[in-house]
PDB file of C-alpha atoms in Angstrom:
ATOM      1  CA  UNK A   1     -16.049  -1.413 -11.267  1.00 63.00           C
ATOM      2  CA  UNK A   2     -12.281  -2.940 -11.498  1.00 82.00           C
ATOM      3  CA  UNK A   3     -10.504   0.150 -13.426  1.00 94.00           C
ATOM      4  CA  UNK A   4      -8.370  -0.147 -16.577  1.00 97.00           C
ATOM      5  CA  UNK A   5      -6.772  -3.299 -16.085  1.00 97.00           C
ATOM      6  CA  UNK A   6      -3.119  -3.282 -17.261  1.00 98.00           C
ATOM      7  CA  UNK A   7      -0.376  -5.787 -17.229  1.00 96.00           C
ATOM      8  CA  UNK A   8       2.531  -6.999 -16.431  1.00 97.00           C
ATOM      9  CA  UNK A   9       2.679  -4.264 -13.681  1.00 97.00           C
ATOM     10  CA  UNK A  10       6.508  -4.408 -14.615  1.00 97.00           C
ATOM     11  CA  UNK A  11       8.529  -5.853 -17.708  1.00 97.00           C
ATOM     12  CA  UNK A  12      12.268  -6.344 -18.139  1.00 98.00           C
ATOM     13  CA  UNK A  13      13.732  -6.988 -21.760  1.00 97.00           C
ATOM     14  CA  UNK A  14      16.807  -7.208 -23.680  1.00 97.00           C
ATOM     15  CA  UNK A  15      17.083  -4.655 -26.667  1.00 97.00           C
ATOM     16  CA  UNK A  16      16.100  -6.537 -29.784  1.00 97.00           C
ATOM     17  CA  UNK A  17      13.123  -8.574 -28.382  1.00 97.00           C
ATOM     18  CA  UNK A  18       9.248  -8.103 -28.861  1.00 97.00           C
ATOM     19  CA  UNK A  19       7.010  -6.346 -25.828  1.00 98.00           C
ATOM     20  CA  UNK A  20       3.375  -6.649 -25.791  1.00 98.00           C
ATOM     21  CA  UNK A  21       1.802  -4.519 -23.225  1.00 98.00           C
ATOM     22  CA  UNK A  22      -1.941  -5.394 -22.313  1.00 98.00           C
ATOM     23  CA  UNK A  23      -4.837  -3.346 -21.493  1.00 98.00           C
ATOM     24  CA  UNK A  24      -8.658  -3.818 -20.521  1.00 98.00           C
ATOM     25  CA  UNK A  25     -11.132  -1.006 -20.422  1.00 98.00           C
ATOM     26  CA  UNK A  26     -13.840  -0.390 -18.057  1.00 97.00           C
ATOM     27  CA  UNK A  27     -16.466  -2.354 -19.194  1.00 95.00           C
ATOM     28  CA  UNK A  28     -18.860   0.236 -21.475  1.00 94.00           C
ATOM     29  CA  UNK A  29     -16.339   2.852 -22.294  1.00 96.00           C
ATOM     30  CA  UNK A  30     -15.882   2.850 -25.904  1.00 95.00           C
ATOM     31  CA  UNK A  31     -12.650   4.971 -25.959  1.00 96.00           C
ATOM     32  CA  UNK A  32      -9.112   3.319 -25.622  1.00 98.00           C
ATOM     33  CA  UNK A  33      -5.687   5.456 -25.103  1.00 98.00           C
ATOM     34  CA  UNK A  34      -2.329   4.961 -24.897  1.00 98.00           C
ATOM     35  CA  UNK A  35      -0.299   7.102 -23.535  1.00 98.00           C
ATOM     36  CA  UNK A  36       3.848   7.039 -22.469  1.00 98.00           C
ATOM     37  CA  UNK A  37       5.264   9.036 -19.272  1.00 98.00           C
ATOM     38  CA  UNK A  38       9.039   9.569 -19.359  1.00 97.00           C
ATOM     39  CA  UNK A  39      11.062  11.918 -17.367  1.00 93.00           C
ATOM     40  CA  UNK A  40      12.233  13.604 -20.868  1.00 93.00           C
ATOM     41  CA  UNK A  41       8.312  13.820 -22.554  1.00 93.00           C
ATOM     42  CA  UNK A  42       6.106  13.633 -20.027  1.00 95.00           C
ATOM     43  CA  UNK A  43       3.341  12.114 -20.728  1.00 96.00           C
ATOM     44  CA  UNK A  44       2.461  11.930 -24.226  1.00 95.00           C
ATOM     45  CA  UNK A  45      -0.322  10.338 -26.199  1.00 96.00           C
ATOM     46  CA  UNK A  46       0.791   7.462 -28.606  1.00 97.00           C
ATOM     47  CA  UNK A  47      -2.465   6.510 -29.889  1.00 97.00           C
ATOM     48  CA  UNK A  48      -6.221   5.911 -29.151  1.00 96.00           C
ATOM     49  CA  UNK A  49      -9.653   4.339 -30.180  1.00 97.00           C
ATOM     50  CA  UNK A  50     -12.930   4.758 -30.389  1.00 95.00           C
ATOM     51  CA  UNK A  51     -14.934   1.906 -30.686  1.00 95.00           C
ATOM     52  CA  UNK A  52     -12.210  -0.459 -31.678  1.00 96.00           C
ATOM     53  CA  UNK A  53     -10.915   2.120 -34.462  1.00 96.00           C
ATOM     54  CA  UNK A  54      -7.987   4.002 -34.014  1.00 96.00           C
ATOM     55  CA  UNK A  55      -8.738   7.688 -34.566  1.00 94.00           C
ATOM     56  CA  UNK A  56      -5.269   9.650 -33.870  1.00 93.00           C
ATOM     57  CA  UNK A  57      -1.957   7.448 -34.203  1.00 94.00           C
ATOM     58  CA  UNK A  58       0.317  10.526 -34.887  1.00 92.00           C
ATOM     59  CA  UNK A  59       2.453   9.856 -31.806  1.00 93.00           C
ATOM     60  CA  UNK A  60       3.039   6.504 -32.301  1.00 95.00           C
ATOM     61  CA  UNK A  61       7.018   7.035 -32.310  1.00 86.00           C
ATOM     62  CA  UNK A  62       7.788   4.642 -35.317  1.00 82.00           C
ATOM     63  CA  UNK A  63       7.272   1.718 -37.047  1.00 90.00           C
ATOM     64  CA  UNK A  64       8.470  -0.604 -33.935  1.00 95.00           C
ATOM     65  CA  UNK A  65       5.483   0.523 -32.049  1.00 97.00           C
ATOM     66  CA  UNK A  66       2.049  -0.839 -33.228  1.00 97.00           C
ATOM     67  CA  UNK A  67      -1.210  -1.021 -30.975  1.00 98.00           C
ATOM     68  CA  UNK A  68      -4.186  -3.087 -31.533  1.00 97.00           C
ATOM     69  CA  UNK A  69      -8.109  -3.204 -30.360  1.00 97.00           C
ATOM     70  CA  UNK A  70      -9.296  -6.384 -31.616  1.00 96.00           C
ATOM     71  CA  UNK A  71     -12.407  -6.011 -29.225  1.00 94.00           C
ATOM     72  CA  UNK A  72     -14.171  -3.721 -27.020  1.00 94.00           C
ATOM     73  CA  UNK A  73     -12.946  -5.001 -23.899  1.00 95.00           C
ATOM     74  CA  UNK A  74      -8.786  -5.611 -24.791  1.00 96.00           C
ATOM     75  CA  UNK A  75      -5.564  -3.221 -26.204  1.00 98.00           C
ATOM     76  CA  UNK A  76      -2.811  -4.654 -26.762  1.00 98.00           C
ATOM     77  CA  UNK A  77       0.527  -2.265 -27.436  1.00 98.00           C
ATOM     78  CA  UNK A  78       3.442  -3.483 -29.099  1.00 98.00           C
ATOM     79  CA  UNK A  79       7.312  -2.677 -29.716  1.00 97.00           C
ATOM     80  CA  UNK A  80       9.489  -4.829 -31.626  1.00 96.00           C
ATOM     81  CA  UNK A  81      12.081  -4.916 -31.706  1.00 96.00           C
ATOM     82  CA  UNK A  82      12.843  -3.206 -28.172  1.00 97.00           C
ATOM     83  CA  UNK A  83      15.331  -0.677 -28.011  1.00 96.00           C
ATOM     84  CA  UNK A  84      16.396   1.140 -24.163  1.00 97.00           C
ATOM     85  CA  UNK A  85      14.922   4.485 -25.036  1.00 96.00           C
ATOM     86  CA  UNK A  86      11.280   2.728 -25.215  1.00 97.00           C
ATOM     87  CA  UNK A  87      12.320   2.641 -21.290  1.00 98.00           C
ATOM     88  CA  UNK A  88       8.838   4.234 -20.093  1.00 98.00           C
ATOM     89  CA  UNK A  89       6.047   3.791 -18.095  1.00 98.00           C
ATOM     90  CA  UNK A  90       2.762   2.708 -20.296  1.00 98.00           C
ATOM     91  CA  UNK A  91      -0.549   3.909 -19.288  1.00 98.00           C
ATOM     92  CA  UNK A  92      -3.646   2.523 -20.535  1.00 98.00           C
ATOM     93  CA  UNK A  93      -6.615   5.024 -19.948  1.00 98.00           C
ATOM     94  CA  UNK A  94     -10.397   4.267 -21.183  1.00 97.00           C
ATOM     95  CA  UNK A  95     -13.881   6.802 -20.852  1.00 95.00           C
ATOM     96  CA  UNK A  96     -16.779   7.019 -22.874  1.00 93.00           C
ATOM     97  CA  UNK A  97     -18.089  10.068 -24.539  1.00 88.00           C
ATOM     98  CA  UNK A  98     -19.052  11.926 -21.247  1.00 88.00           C
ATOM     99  CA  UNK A  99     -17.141  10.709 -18.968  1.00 91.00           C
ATOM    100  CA  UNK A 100     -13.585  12.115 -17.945  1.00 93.00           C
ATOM    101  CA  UNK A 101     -10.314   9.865 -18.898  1.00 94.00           C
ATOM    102  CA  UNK A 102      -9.542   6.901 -16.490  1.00 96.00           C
ATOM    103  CA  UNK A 103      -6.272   5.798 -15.926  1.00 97.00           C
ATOM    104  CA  UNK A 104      -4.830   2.297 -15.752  1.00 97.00           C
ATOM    105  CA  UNK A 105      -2.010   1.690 -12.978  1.00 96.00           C
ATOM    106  CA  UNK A 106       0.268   1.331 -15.781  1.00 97.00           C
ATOM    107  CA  UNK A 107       3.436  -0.975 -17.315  1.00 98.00           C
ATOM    108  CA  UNK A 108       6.731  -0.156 -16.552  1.00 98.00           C
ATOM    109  CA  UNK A 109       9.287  -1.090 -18.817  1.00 98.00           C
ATOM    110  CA  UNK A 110      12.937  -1.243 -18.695  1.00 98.00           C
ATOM    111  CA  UNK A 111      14.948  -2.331 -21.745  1.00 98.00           C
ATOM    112  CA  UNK A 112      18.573  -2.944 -21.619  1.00 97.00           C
TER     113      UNK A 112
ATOM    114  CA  UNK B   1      -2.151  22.752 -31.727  1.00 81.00           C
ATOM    115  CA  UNK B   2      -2.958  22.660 -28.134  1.00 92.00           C
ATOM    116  CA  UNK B   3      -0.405  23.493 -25.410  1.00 96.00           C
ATOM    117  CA  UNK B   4      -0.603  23.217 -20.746  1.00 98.00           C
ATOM    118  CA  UNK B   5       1.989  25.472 -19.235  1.00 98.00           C
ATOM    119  CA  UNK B   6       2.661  24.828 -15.883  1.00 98.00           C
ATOM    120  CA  UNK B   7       5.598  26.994 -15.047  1.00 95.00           C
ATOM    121  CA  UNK B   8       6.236  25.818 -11.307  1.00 97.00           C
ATOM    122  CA  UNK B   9       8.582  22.650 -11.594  1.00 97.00           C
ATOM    123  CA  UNK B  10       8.639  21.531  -7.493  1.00 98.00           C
ATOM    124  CA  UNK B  11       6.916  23.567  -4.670  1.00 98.00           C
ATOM    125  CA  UNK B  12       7.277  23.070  -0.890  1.00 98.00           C
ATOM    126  CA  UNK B  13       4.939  23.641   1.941  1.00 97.00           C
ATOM    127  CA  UNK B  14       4.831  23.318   5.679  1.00 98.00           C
ATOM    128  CA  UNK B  15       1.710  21.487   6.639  1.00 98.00           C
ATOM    129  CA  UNK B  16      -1.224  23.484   7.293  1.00 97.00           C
ATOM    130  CA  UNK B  17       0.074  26.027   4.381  1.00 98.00           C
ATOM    131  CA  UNK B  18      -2.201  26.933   1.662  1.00 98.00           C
ATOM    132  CA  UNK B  19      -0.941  26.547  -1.916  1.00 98.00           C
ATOM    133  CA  UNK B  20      -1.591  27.296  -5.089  1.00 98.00           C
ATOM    134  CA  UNK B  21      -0.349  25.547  -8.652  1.00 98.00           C
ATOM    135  CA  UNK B  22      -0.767  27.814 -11.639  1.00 98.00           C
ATOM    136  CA  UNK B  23      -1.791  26.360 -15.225  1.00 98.00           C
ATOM    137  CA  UNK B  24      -1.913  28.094 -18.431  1.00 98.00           C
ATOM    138  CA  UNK B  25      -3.323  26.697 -21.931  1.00 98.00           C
ATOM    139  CA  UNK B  26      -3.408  27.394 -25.204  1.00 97.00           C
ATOM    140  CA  UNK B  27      -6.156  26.393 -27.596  1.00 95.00           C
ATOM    141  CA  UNK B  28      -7.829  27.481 -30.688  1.00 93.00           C
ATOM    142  CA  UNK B  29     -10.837  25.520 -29.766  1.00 92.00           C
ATOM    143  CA  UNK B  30     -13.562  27.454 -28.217  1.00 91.00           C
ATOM    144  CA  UNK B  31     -15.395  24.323 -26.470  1.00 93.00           C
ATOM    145  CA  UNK B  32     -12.749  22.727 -24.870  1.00 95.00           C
ATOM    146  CA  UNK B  33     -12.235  20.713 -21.202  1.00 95.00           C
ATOM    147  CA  UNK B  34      -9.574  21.429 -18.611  1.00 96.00           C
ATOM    148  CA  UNK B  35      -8.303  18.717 -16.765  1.00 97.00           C
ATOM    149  CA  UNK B  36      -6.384  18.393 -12.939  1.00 98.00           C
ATOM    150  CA  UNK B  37      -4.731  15.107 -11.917  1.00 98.00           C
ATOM    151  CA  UNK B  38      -2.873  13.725  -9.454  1.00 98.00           C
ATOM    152  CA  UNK B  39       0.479  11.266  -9.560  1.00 98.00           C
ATOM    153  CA  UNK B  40       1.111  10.386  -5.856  1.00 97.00           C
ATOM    154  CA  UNK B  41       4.284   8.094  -5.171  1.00 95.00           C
ATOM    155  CA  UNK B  42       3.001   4.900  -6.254  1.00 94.00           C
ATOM    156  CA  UNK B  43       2.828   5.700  -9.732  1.00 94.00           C
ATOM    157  CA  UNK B  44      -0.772   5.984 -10.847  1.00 95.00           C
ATOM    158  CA  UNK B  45      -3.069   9.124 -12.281  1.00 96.00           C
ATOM    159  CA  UNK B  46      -5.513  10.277 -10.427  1.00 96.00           C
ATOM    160  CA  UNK B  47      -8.054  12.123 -11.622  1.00 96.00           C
ATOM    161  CA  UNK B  48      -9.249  15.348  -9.856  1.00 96.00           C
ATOM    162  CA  UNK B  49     -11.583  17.703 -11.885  1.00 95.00           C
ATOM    163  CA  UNK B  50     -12.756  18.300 -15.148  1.00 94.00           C
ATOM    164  CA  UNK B  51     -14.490  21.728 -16.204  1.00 94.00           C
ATOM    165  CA  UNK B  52     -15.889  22.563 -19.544  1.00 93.00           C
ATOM    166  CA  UNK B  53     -15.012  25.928 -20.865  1.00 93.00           C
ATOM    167  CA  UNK B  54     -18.382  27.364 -20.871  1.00 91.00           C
ATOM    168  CA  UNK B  55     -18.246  27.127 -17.339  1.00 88.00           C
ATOM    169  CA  UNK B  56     -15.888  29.635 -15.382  1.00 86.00           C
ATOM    170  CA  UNK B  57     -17.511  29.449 -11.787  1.00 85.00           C
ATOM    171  CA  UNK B  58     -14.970  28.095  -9.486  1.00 87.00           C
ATOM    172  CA  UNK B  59     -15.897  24.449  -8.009  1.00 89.00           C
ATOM    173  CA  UNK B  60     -14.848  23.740  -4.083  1.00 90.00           C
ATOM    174  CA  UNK B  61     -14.378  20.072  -2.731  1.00 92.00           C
ATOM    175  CA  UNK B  62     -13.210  20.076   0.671  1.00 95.00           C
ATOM    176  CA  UNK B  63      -9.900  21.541   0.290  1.00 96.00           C
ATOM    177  CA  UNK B  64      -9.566  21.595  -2.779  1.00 97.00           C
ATOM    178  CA  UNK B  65     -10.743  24.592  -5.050  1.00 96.00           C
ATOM    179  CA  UNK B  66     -10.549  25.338  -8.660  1.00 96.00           C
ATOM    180  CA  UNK B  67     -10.089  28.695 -10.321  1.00 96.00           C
ATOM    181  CA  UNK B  68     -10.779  28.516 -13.854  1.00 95.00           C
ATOM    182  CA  UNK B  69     -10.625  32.600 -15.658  1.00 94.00           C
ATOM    183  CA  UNK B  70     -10.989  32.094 -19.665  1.00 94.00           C
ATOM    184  CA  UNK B  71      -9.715  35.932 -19.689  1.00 93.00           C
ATOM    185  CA  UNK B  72      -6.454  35.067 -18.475  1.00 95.00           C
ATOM    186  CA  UNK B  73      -6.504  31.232 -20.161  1.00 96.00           C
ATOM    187  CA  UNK B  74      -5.840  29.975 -16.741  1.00 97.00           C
ATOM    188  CA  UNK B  75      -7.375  27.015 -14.368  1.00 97.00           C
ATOM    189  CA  UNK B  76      -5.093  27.325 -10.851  1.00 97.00           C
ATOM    190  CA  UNK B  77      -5.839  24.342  -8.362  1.00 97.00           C
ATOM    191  CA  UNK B  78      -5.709  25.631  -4.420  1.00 98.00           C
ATOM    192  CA  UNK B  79      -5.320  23.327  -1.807  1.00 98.00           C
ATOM    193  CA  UNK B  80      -6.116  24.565   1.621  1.00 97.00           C
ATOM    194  CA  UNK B  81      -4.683  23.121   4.766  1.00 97.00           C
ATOM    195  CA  UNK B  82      -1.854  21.358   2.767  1.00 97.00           C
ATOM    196  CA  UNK B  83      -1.486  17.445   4.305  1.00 97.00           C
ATOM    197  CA  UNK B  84       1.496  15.178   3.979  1.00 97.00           C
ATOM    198  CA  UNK B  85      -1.241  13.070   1.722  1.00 97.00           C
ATOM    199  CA  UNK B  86      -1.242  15.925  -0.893  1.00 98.00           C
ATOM    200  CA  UNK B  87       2.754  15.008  -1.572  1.00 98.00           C
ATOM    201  CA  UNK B  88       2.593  14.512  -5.059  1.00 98.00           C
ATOM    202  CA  UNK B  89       2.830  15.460  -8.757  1.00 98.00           C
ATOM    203  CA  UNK B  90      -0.072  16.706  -9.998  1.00 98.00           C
ATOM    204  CA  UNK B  91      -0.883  17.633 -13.828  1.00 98.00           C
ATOM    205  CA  UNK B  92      -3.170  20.071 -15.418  1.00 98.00           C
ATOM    206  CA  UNK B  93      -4.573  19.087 -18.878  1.00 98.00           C
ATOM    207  CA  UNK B  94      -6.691  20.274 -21.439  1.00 97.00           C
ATOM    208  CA  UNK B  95      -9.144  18.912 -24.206  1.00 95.00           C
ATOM    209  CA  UNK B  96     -10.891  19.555 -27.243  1.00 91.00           C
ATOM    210  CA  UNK B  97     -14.556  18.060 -26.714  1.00 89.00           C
ATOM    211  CA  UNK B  98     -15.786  17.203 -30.538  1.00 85.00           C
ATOM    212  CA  UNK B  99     -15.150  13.956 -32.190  1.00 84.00           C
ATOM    213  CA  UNK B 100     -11.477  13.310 -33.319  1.00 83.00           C
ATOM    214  CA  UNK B 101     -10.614  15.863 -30.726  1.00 85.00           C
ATOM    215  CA  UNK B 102     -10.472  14.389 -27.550  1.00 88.00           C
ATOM    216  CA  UNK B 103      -7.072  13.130 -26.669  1.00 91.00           C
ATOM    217  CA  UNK B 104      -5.677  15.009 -23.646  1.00 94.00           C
ATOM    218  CA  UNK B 105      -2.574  16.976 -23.801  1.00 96.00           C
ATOM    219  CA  UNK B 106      -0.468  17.269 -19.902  1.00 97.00           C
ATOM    220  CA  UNK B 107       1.107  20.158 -18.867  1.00 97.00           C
ATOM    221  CA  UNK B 108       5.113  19.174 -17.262  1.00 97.00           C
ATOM    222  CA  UNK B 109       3.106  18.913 -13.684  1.00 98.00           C
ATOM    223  CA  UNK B 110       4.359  20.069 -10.551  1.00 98.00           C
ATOM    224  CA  UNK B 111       5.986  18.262  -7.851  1.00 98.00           C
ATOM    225  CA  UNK B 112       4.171  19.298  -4.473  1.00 98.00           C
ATOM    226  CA  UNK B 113       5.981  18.002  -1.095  1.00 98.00           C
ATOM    227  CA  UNK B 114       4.537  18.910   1.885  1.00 98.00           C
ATOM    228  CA  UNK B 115       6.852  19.266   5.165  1.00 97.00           C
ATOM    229  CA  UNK B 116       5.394  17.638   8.062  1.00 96.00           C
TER     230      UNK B 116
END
């Protein structure tokens, strides 16, 4: 199997402009998550799905971040407008109900 | 609310030592999974083990061993024969298992560098 597929690899904005991070699953895993790694956090969960849905959003950080699932195999996560303390690295992770949590390489994104 | 102590921040080893990283969890769940992953250099997560909590026998792979003690709300990773490979951050996590309750929460992790 190709792994959670993530991309771009790397992104470099200006504050004030849209990102759209981009995620595939392994193919048959029915749960999607989000999660955000920063030196200050950790890593922290901003959202996930099951089965397209999104089941726990509570650490989406605000209205500037919203995350889509418009089909089993694509995520797309999305922050506009951009501001430098979204500076993170963005990993993708997908399983299905007995399997453990797989990790994309992840996105990582500089704002200035 | 569910909570992954790991209380060493960076450890150091000569190669060939034996070392141990300590976890501790909170949870009000009583089925719940514990997690260990690994962050080498390059960035991404690797995973390691997983162990349910109604099972607290230890697991060995190669040298790698897993203590898990519900008593003490701890699951330690060993590694044995520390390589220069093992250089890396690695992360304990935990898990509630039922629907709506499976989003993993990371401990800080722990820096391990191992000294050639």
């Amino acid at each position: 199997d190709a792994g959670v597929i993530q991309s771009p690899r790397h992104e470099v904005t200006e504050m004030g402009q849209e990102v759209t991070l981009r995620c595939k699953p392994i193919s048959g895993h029915d749960y999607l998550f989000w999660y955000r790694q920063t030196m200050m956090r950790g890593l922290e969960l901003l959202i996930y799905f099951n089965n397209n849905v999104p089941i726990d959003d509570s650490g989406m950080p605000e209205d500037r971040f919203s995350a889509k699932m418009p089909n089993a195999s694509f995520s797309t996560l999305k922050i506009q407008p951009s501001e430098p303390r979204d500076s993170a690295v963005y990993f993708c992770a997908s399983k299905d109900f007995s399997s453990p949590l797989h990790f994309g390489n992840g996105t990582r994104l500089t704002v200035t | 609310a569910q909570k992954v102590t790991q209380a060493q921040t960076e450890i150091s080893v000569v190669e060939k030592e034996d070392v141990t990283l300590d976890c501790v969890y909170e949870t009000r769940d009583t089925t719940y999974y514990l997690f260990w992953y690994k962050q080498p250099p390059s960035g991404e997560l690797v995973f390691l083990i997983r162990r349910n909590s109604f099972d607290e026998q230890n697991e060995i792979s190669g040298r790698y061993s897993w203590n898990f003690q519900k008593s003490t709300s701890s699951f330690n990773f060993t590694i044995t024969a520390s390589q220069v490979v093992d250089s890396a951050v690695y992360f304990c996590a935990l898990s509630g298992i039922n629907f709506g309750n499976e989003k993993l929460t990371f401990g800080t992790g722990t820096r391990l560098t191992i000294i050639p």
